[in-house]
XYZ file of C-alpha atoms in Angstrom:
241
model
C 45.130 -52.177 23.761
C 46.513 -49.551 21.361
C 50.428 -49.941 21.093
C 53.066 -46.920 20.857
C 55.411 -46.864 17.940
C 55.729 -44.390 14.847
C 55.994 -47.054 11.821
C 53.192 -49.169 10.215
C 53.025 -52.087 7.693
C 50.205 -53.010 5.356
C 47.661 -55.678 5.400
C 46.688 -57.068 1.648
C 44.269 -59.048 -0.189
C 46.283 -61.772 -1.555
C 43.569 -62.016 -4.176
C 44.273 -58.317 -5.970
C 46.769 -57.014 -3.484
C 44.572 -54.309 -2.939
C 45.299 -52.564 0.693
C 43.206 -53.693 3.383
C 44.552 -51.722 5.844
C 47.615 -50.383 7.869
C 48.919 -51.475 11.509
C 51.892 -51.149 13.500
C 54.717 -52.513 13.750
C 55.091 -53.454 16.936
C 58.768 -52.471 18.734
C 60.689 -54.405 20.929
C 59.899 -52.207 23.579
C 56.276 -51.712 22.874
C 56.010 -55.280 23.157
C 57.426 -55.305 26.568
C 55.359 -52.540 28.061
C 52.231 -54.789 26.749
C 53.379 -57.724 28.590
C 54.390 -54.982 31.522
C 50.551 -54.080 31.141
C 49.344 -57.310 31.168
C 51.080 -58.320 34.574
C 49.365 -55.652 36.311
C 45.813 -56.502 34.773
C 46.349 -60.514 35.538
C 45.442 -59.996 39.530
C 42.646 -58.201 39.038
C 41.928 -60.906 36.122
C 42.446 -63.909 38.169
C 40.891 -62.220 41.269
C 37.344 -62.861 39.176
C 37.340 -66.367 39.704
C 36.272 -68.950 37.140
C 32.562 -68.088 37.632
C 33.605 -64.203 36.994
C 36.089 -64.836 33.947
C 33.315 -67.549 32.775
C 30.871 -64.330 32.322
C 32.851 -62.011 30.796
C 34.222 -64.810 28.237
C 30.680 -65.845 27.151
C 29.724 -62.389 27.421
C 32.886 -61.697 24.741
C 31.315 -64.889 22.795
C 28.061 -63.187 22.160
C 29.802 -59.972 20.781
C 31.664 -62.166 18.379
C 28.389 -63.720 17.464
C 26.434 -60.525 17.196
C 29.576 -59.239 14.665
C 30.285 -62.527 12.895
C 30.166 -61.548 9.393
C 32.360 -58.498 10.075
C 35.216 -60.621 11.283
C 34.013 -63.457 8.428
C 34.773 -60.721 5.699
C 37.706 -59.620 7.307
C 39.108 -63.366 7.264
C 38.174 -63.563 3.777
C 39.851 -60.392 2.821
C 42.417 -61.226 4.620
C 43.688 -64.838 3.540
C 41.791 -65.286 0.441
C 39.501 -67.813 1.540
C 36.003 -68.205 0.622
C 33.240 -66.739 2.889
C 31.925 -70.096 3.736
C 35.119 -70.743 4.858
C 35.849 -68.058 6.753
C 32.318 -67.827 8.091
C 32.672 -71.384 9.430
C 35.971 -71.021 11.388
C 34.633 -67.671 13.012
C 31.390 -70.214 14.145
C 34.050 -72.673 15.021
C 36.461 -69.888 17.010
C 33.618 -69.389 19.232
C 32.778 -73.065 19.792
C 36.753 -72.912 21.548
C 35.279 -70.037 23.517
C 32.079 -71.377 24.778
C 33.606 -74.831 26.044
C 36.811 -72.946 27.904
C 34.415 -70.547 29.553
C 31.752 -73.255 30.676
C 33.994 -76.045 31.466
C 37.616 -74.356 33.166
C 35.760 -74.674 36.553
C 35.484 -78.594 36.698
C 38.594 -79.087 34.979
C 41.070 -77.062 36.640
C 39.150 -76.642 40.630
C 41.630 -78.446 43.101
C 41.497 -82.216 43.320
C 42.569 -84.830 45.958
C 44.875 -87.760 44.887
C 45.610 -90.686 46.759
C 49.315 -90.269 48.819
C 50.349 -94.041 48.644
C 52.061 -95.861 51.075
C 55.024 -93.734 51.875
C 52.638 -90.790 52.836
C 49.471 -92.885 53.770
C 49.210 -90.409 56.892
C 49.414 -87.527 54.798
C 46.547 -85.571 52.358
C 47.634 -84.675 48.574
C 45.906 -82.092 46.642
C 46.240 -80.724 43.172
C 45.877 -77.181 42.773
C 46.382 -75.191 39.683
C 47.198 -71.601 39.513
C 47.276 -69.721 36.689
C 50.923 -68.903 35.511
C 50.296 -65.367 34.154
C 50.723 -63.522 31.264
C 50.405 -66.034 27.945
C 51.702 -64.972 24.579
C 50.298 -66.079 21.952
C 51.472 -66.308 18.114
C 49.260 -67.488 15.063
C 49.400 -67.934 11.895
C 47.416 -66.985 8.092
C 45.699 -69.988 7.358
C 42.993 -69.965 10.158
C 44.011 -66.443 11.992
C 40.910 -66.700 14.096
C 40.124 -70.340 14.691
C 43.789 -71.436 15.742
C 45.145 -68.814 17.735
C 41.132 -68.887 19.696
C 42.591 -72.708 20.825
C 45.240 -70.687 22.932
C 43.847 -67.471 23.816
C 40.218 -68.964 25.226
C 41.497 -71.393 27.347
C 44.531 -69.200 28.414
C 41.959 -66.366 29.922
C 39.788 -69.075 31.128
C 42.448 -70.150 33.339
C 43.327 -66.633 34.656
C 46.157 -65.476 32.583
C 46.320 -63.010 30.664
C 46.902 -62.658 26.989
C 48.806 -60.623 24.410
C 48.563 -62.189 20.904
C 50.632 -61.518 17.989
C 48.901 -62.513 14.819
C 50.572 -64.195 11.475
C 51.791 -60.253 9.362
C 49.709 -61.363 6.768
C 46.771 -61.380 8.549
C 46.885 -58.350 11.727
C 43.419 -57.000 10.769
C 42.021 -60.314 12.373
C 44.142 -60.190 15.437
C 43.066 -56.422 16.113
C 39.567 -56.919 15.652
C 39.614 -59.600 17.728
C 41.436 -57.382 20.753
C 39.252 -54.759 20.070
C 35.886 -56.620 20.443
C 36.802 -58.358 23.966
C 38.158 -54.393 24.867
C 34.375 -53.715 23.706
C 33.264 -55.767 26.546
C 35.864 -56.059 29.280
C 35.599 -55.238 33.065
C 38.999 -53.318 32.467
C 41.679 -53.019 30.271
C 44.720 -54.806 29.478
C 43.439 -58.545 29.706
C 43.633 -59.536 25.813
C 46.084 -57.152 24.133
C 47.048 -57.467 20.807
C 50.811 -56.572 18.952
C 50.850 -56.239 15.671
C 53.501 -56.478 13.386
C 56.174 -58.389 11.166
C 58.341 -61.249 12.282
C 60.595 -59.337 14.854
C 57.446 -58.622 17.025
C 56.745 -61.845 17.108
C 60.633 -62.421 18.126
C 60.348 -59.487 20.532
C 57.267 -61.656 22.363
C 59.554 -64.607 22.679
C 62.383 -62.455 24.459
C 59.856 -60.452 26.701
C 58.703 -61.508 30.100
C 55.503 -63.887 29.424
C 54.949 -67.052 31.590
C 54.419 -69.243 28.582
C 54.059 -68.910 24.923
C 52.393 -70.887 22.544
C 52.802 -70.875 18.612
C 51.669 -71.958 15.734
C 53.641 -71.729 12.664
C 56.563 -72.918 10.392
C 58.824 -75.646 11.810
C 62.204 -73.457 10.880
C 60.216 -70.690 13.048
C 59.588 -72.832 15.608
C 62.571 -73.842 16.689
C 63.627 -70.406 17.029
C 60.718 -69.707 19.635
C 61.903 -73.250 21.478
C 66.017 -72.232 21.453
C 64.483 -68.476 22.646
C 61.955 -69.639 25.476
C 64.409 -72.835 26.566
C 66.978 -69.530 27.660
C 64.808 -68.343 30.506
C 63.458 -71.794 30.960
C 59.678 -70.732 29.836
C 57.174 -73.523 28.472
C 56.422 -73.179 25.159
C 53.981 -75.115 22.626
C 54.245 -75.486 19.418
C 52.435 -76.579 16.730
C 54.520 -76.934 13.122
C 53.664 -77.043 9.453
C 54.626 -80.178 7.638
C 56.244 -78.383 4.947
């Protein structure tokens, strides 16, 4: 989970400006040896099974629970919010996690289809496989809440995950890597890069299966025009300003 690189940026309060705290800034290359990490920990990861993954997810859903006003206070420092805010979107973070872990099974399992005439003699099945190593990208506003919407149901599928949170908000996205390290079967399954907008650029360009982001439109069309290159899906979802 811990990422190599010699310079760090700081997280403030936008409140005072006081410090919060300091992370790295995530190179280009550090970012590619997490996604290089993450490869090797997604057959082991979708080896588990939905029944496995399912356990280990609800298992990281108690943690969260058990630590809730830690990461509530953080969110709060963080993005200036009030603690009922920010205490409700951790609650509401882990309702994301609870429904990807209980219900990936039933929606994802293979299913039959009907072949139609033109292959009436023939059987058609459905089967989904997970496409492997997911980044993710989120923003300030809800830095737990949104980015959860990706990353739960991401895992719960059998990819897995390295998540670059909004620079304005990396506390959150650490915290959250280091509680599921807290109670993972192994490493490397949820990794988190921090760091300022070229990281995030630097997680386009690497070698994930997929990204999704949420964030500015001007931003976001600089993830699509970087992912379209290599051909790799992308979601987005914009700001109306």
């Amino acid at each position: 989970m811990e990422t190599i690189t010699s310079k760090t940026f700081n997280s403030h309060n936008p409140v005072d400006g006081s410090v919060i705290g300091s992370y790295p800034n995530t190179s280009a290359a550090d970012v590619a040896a997490a996604v290089d990490r993450a490869r090797g920990a997604s057959v082991a990861w979708q080896a588990l099974g939905f029944r496995g993954r399912r356990k280990v997810l609800l298992k990281w859903a108690a943690e969260i629970t058990k630590r809730v006003d830690d990461v509530a206070e953080l969110v709060r420092a963080e993005t200036g919010k009030p603690i009922s805010d920010a205490t409700l979107e951790a609650t509401l973070a882990l309702g994301h996690l609870a429904w990807a872990a209980k219900h990936a099974e039933s929606i994802l399992s293979k299913q039959h289809r009907p072949s139609g005439l033109l292959m009436f003699n023939m059987k058609t099945n459905v089967t989904r496989v997970p496409m492997g190593v997911v980044g993710v990208i989120g923003p300030w506003n809800y830095p737990i809440f949104t980015p959860m919407g990706s990353i739960a149901y991401a895992l719960a599928a059998g990819n897995t995950v390295v998540f670059k949170p909004s620079e304005y908000t990396p506390g959150v996205g650490h915290w959250l890597a280091t509680s599921f390290a807290d109670i993972a079967p192994f490493a490397d399954i949820f990794t988190c890069v921090t760091g300022l907008p070229e990281t995030g650029k630097a997680l386009t360009e690497s070698a994930v299966d997929k990204v999704s982001f949420t964030g500015s439109t001007r931003t976001a069309k600089k993830v699509a025009a970087s992912c379209a290159e290599r051909m790799v899906p992308v979601v987005l979802e914009c700001g109306g300003k």
